[in-house]
PDB file of C-alpha atoms in Angstrom:
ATOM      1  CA  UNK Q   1       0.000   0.000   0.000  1.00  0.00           C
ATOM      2  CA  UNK Q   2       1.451   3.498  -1.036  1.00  0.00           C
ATOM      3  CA  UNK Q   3       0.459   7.047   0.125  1.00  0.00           C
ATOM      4  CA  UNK Q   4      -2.757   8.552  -1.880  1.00  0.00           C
ATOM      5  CA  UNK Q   5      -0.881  12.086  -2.100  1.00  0.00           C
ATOM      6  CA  UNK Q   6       2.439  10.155  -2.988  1.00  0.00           C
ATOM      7  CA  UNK Q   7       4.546  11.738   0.400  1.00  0.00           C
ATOM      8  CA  UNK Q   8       8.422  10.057  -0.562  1.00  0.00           C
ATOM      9  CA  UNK Q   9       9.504   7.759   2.632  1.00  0.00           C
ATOM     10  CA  UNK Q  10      11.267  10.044   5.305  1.00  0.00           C
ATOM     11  CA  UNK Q  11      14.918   9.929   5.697  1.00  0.00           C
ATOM     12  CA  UNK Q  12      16.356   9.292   9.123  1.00  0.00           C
ATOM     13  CA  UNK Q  13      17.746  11.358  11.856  1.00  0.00           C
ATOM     14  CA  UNK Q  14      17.029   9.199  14.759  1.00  0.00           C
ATOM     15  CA  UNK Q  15      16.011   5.908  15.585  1.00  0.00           C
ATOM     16  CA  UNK Q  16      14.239   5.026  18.774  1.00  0.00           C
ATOM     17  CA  UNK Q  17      14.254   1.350  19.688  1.00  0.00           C
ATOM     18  CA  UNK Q  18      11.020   0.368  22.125  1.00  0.00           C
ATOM     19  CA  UNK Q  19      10.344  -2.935  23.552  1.00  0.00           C
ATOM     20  CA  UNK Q  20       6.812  -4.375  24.764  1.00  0.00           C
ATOM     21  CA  UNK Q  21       7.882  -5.958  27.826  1.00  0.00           C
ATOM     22  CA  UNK Q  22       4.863  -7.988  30.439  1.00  0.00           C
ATOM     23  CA  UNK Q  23       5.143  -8.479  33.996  1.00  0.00           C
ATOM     24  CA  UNK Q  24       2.064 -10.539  36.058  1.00  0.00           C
ATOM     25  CA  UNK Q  25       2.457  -9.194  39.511  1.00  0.00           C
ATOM     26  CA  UNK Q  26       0.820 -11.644  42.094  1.00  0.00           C
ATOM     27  CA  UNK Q  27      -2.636 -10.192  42.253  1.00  0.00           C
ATOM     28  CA  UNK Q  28      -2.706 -11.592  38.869  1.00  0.00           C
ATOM     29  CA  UNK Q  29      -3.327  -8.131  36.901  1.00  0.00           C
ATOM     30  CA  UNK Q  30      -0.855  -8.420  33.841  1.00  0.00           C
ATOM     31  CA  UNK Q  31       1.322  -4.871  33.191  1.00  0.00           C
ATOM     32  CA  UNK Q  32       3.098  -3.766  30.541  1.00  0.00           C
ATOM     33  CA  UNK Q  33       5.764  -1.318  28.831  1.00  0.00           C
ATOM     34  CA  UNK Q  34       7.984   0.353  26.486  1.00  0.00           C
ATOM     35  CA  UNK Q  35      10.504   0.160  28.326  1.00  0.00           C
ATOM     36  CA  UNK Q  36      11.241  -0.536  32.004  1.00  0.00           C
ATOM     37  CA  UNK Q  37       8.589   0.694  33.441  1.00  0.00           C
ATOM     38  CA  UNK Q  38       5.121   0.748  33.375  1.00  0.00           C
ATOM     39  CA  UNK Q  39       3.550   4.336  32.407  1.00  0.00           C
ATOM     40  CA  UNK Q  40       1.582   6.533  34.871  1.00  0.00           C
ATOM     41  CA  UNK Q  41       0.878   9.885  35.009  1.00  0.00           C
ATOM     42  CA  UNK Q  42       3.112  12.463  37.037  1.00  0.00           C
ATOM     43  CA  UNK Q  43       1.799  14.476  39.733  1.00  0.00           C
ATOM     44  CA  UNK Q  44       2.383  17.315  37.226  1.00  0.00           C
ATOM     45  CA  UNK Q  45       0.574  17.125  34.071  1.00  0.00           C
ATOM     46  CA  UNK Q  46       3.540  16.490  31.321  1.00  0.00           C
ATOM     47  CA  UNK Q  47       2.414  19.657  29.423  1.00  0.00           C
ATOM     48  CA  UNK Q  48       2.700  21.832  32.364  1.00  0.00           C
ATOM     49  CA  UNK Q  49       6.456  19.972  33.301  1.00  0.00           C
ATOM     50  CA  UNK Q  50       7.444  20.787  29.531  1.00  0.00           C
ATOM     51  CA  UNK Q  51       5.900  24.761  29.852  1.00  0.00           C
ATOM     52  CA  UNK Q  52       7.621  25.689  33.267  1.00  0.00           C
ATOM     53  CA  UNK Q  53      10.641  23.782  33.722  1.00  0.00           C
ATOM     54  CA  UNK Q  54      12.948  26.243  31.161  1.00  0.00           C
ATOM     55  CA  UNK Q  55      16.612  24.489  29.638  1.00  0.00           C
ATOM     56  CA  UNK Q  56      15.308  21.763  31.838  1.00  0.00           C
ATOM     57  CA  UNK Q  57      12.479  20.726  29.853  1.00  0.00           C
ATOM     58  CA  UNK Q  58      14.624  18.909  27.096  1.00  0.00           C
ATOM     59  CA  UNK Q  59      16.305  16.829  29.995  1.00  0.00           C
ATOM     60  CA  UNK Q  60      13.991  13.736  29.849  1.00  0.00           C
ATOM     61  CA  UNK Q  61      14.739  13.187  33.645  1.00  0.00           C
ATOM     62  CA  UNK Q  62      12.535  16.061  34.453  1.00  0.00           C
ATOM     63  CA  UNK Q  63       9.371  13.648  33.560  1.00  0.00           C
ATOM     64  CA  UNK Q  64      10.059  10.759  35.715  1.00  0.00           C
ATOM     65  CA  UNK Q  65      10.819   7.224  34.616  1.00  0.00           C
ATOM     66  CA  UNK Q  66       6.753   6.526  34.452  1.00  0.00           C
ATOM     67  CA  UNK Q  67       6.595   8.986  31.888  1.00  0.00           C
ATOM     68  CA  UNK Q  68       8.667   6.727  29.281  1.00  0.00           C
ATOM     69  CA  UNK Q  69       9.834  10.557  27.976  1.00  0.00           C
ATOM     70  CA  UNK Q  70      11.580  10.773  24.827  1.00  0.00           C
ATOM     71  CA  UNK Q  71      12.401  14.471  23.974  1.00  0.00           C
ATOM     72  CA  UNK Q  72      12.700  15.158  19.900  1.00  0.00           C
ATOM     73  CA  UNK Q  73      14.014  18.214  18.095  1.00  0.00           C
ATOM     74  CA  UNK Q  74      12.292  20.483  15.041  1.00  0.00           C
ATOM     75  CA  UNK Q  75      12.941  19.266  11.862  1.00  0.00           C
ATOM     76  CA  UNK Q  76      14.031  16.011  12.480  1.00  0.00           C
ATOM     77  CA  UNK Q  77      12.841  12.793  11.509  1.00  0.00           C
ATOM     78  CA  UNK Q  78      11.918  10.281  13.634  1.00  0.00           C
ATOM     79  CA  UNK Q  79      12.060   6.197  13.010  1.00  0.00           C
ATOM     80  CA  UNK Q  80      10.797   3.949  15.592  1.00  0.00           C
ATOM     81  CA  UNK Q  81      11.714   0.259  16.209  1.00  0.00           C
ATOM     82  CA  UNK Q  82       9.197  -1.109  17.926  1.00  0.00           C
ATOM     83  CA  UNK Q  83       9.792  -5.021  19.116  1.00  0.00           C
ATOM     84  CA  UNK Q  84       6.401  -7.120  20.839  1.00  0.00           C
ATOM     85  CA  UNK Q  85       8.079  -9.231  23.169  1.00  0.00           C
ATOM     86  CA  UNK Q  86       5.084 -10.191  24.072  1.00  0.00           C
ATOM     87  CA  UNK Q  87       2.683 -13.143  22.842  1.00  0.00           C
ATOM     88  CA  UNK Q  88      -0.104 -10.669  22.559  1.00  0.00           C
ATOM     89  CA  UNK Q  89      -0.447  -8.409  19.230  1.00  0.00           C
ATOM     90  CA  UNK Q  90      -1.071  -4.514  20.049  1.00  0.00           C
ATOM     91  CA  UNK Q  91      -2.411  -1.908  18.449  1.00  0.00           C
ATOM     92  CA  UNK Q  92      -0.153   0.905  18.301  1.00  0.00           C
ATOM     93  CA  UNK Q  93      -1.421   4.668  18.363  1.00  0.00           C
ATOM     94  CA  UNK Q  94       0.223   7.915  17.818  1.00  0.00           C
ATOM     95  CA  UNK Q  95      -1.845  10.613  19.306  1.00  0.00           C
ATOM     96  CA  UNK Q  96      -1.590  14.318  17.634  1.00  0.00           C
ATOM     97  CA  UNK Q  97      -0.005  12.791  14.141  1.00  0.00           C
ATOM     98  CA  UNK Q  98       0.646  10.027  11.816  1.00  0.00           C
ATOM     99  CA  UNK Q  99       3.687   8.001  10.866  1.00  0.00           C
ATOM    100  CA  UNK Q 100       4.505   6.336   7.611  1.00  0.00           C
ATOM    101  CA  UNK Q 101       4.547   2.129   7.766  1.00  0.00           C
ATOM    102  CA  UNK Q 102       8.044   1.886   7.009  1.00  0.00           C
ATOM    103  CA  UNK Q 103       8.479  -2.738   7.836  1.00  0.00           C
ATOM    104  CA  UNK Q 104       6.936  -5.036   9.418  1.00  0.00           C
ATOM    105  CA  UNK Q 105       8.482  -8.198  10.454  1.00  0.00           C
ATOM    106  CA  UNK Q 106       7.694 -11.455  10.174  1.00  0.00           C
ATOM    107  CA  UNK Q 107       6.285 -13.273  13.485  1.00  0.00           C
ATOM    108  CA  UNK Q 108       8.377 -15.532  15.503  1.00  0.00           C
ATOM    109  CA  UNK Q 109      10.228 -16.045  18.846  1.00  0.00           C
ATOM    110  CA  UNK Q 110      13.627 -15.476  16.927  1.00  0.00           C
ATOM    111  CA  UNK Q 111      12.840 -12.260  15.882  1.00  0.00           C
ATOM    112  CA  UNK Q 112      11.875 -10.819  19.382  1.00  0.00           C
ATOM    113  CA  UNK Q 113      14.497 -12.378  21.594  1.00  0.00           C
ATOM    114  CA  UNK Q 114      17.142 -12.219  19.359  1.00  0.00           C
ATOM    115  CA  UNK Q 115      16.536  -9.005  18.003  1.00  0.00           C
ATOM    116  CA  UNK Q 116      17.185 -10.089  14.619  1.00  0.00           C
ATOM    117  CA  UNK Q 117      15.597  -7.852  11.800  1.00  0.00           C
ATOM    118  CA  UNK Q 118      14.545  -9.970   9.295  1.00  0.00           C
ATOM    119  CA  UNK Q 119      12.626  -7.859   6.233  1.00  0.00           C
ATOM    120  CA  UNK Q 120       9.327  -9.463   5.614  1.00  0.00           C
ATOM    121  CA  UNK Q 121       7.435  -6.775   4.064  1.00  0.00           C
ATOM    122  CA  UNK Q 122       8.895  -3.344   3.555  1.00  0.00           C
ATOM    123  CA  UNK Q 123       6.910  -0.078   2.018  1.00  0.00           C
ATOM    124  CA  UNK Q 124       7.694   0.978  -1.283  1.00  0.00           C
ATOM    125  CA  UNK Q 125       9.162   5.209  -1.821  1.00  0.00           C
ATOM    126  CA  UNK Q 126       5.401   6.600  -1.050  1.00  0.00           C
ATOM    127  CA  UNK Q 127       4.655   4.256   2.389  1.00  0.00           C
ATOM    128  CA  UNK Q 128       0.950   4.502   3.496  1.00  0.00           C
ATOM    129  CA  UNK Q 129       0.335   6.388   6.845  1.00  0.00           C
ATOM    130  CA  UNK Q 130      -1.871   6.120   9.662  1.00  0.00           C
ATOM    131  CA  UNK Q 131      -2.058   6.813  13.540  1.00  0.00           C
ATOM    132  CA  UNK Q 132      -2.843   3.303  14.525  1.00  0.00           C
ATOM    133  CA  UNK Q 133      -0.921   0.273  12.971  1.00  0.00           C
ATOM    134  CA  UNK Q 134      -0.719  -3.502  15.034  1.00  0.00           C
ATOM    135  CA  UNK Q 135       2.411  -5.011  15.660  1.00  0.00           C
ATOM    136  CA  UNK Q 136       1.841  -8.582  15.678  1.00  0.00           C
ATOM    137  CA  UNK Q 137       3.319 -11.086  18.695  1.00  0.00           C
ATOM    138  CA  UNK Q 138       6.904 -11.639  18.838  1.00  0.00           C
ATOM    139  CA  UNK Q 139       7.582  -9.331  15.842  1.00  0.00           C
ATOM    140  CA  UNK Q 140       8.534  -5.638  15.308  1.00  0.00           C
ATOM    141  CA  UNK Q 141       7.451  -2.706  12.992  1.00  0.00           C
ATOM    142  CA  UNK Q 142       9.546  -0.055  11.987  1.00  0.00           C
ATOM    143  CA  UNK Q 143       7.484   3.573  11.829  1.00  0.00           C
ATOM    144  CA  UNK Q 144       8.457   7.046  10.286  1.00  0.00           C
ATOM    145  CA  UNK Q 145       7.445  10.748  11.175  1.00  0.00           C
ATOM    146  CA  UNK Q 146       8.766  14.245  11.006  1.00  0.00           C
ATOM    147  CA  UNK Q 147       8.726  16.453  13.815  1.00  0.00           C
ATOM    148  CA  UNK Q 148       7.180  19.601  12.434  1.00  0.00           C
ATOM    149  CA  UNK Q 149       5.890  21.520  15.515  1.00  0.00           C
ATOM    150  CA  UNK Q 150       6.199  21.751  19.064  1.00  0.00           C
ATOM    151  CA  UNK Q 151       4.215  18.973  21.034  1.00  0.00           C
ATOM    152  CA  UNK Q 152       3.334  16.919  23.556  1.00  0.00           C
ATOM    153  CA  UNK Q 153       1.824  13.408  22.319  1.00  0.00           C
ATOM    154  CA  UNK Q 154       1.341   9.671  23.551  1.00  0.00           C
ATOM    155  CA  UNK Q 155       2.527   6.931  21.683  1.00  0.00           C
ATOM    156  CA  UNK Q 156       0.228   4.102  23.229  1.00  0.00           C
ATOM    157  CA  UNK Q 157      -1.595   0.303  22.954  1.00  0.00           C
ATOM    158  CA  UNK Q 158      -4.744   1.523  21.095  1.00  0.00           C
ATOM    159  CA  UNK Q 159      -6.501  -1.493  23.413  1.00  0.00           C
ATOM    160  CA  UNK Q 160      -7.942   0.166  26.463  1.00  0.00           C
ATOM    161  CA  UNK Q 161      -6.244  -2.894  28.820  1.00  0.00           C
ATOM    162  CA  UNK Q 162      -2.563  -2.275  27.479  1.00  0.00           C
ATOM    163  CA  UNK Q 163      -3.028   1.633  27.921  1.00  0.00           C
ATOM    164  CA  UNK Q 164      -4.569   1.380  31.246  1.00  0.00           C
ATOM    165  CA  UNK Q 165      -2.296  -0.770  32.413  1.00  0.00           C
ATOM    166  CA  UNK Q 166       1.537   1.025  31.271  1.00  0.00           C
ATOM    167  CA  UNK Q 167       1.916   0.036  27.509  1.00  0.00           C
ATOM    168  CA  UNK Q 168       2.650   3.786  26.680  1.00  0.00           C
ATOM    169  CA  UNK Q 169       5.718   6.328  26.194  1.00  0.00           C
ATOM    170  CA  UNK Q 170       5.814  10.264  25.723  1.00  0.00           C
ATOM    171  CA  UNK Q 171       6.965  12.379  23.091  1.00  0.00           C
ATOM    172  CA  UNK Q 172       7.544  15.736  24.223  1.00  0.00           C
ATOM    173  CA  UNK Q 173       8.584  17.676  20.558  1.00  0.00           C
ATOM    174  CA  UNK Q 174      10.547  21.008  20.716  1.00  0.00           C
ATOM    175  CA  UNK Q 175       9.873  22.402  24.112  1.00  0.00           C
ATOM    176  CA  UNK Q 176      11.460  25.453  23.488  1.00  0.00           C
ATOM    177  CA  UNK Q 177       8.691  25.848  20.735  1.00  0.00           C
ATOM    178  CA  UNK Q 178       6.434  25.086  23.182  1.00  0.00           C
ATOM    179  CA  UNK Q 179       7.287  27.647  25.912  1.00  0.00           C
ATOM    180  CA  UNK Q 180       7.507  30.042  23.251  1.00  0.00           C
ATOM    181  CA  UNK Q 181       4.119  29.510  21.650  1.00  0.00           C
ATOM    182  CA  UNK Q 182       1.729  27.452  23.618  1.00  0.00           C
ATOM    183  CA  UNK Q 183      -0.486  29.044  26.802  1.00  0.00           C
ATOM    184  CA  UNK Q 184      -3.038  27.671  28.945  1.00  0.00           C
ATOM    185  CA  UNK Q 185      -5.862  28.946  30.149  1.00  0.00           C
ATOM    186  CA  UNK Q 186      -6.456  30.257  33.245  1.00  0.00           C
ATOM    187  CA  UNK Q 187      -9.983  28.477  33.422  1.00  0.00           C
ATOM    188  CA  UNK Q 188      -7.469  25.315  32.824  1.00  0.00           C
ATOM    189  CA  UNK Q 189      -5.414  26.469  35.736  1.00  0.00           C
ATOM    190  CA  UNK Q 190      -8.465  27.115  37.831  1.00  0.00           C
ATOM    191  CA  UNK Q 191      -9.711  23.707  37.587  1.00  0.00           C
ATOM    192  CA  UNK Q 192      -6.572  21.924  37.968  1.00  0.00           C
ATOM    193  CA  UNK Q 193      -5.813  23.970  41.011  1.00  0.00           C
ATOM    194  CA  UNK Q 194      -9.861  22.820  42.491  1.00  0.00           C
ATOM    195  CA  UNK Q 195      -8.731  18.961  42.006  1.00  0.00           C
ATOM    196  CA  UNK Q 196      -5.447  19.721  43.509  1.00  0.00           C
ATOM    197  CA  UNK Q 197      -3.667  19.039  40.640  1.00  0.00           C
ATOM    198  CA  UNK Q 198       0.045  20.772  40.306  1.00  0.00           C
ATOM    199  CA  UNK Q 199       0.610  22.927  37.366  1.00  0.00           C
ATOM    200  CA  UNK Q 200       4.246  23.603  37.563  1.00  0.00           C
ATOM    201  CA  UNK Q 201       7.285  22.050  38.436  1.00  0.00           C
ATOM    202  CA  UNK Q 202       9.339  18.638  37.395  1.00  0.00           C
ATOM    203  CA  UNK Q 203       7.042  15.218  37.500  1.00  0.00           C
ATOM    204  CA  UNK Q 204       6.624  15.662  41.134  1.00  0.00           C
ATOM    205  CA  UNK Q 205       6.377  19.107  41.793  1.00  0.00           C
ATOM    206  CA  UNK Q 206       9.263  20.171  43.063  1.00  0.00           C
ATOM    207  CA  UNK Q 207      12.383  22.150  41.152  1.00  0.00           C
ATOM    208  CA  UNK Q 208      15.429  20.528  39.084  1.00  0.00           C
ATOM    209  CA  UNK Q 209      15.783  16.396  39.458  1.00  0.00           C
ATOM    210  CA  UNK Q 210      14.503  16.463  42.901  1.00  0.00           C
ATOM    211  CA  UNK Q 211      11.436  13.514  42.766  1.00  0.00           C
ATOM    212  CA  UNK Q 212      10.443  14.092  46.425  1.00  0.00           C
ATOM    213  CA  UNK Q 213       7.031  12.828  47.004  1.00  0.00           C
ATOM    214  CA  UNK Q 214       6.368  11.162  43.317  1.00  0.00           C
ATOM    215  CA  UNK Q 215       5.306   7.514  43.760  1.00  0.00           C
ATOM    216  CA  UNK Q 216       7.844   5.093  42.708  1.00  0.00           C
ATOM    217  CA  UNK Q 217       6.792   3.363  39.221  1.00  0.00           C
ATOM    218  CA  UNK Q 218       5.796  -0.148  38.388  1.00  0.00           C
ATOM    219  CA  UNK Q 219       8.951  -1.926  37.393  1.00  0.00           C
ATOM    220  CA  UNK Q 220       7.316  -4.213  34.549  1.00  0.00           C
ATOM    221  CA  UNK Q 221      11.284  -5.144  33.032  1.00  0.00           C
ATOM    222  CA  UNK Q 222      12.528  -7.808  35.209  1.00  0.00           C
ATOM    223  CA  UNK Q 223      15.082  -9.937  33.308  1.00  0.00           C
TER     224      UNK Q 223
END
């Protein structure tokens, strides 16, 4: 499948490798992630963290390891690797854009624990693009997409279990753009203010790296 509007395939700037880990804790409720932990939201909205925090804000360490940060520059191009360790296939969604279907692999234990990238069916120069795309069990995908403005977005498990339950990371796009451009509304500020919510401030709150009072995250990576 090719692009209606024939868009050529990106280039590369960066690649970011993810992994769909599992963990069953013993209360039998299965979690998951990109990474090593599970995703949760921070006691500061990840918006606010990226508005108020200054140089800071393009220091992923400034969203806390639940927020599975990834900070991206204007202009670049982005390719992610994305591997399903798992024997589940998820439904991968990018919110506030699209990506171009670059590969997809083939399925099979060797591919996932091995890490081997063995071409199984690769786009042609116009690939097709979406916001949702599956990646079956123990296989990968390989996904293209230019950062063109300043944003905050979730790259998640379309399936309301896997995104309830971690299987998400955060792509916080030019924050100097951001800070420059981007205000919220006081009646936003109001109402997060009424529900106690904290509207400035690193993940917890609080200035620099300090993660004083920010509950520890779900460790989901155990090998």
């Amino acid at each position: 499948m090719q692009a209606r509007d024939r868009m050529p395939l990106l280039p590369v700037d960066r690649q970011i490798v993810l992994s769909i880990k599992q963990f069953t804790p013993e209360f039998g409720i299965p979690y998951y992630s990109f990474g090593d932990y599970a995703f949760n939201h921070s006691l500061v909205p990840i918006l606010f963290t990226a508005l108020s925090m200054g140089e800071l804000a393009s220091n992923s360490s400034v969203y806390g390891p639940q927020a599975q940060a990834h900070i991206l520059q204007y202009g670049e191009s982005i390719e992610l690797l994305v591997y399903n360790d798992n024997s589940k296939d998820h439904s991968l969604h990018l919110h506030r854009g699209e990506y171009q279907v670059v590969e997809v692999g083939p399925y099979g234990d060797a591919v996932a624990n091995n890490r081997t990238v063995v071409e199984f069916q690769k786009s042609g120069p116009s690939p097709m693009r979406c916001a949702a795309v599956t990646v079956r069990a123990y296989s990968y995908i390989k996904l293209r997409f230019h950062v063109n403005r300043g944003m905050v977005a979730l790259f998640r498990c379309h399936m309301m279990h896997g995104g309830y339950f971690g299987l998400a990371a955060t792509f916080i796009a030019a924050p100097e753009l951001l800070q420059k451009y981007v205000k919220v509304p006081e009646e936003v500020i109001r109402m997060c203010k009424l529900r106690g919510i904290k509207t400035s401030g690193n993940a917890a709150g609080n200035e620099g790296f300090d993660m004083t009072g920010l509950p520890p995250p779900f460790l989901v990576n155990r090998e």
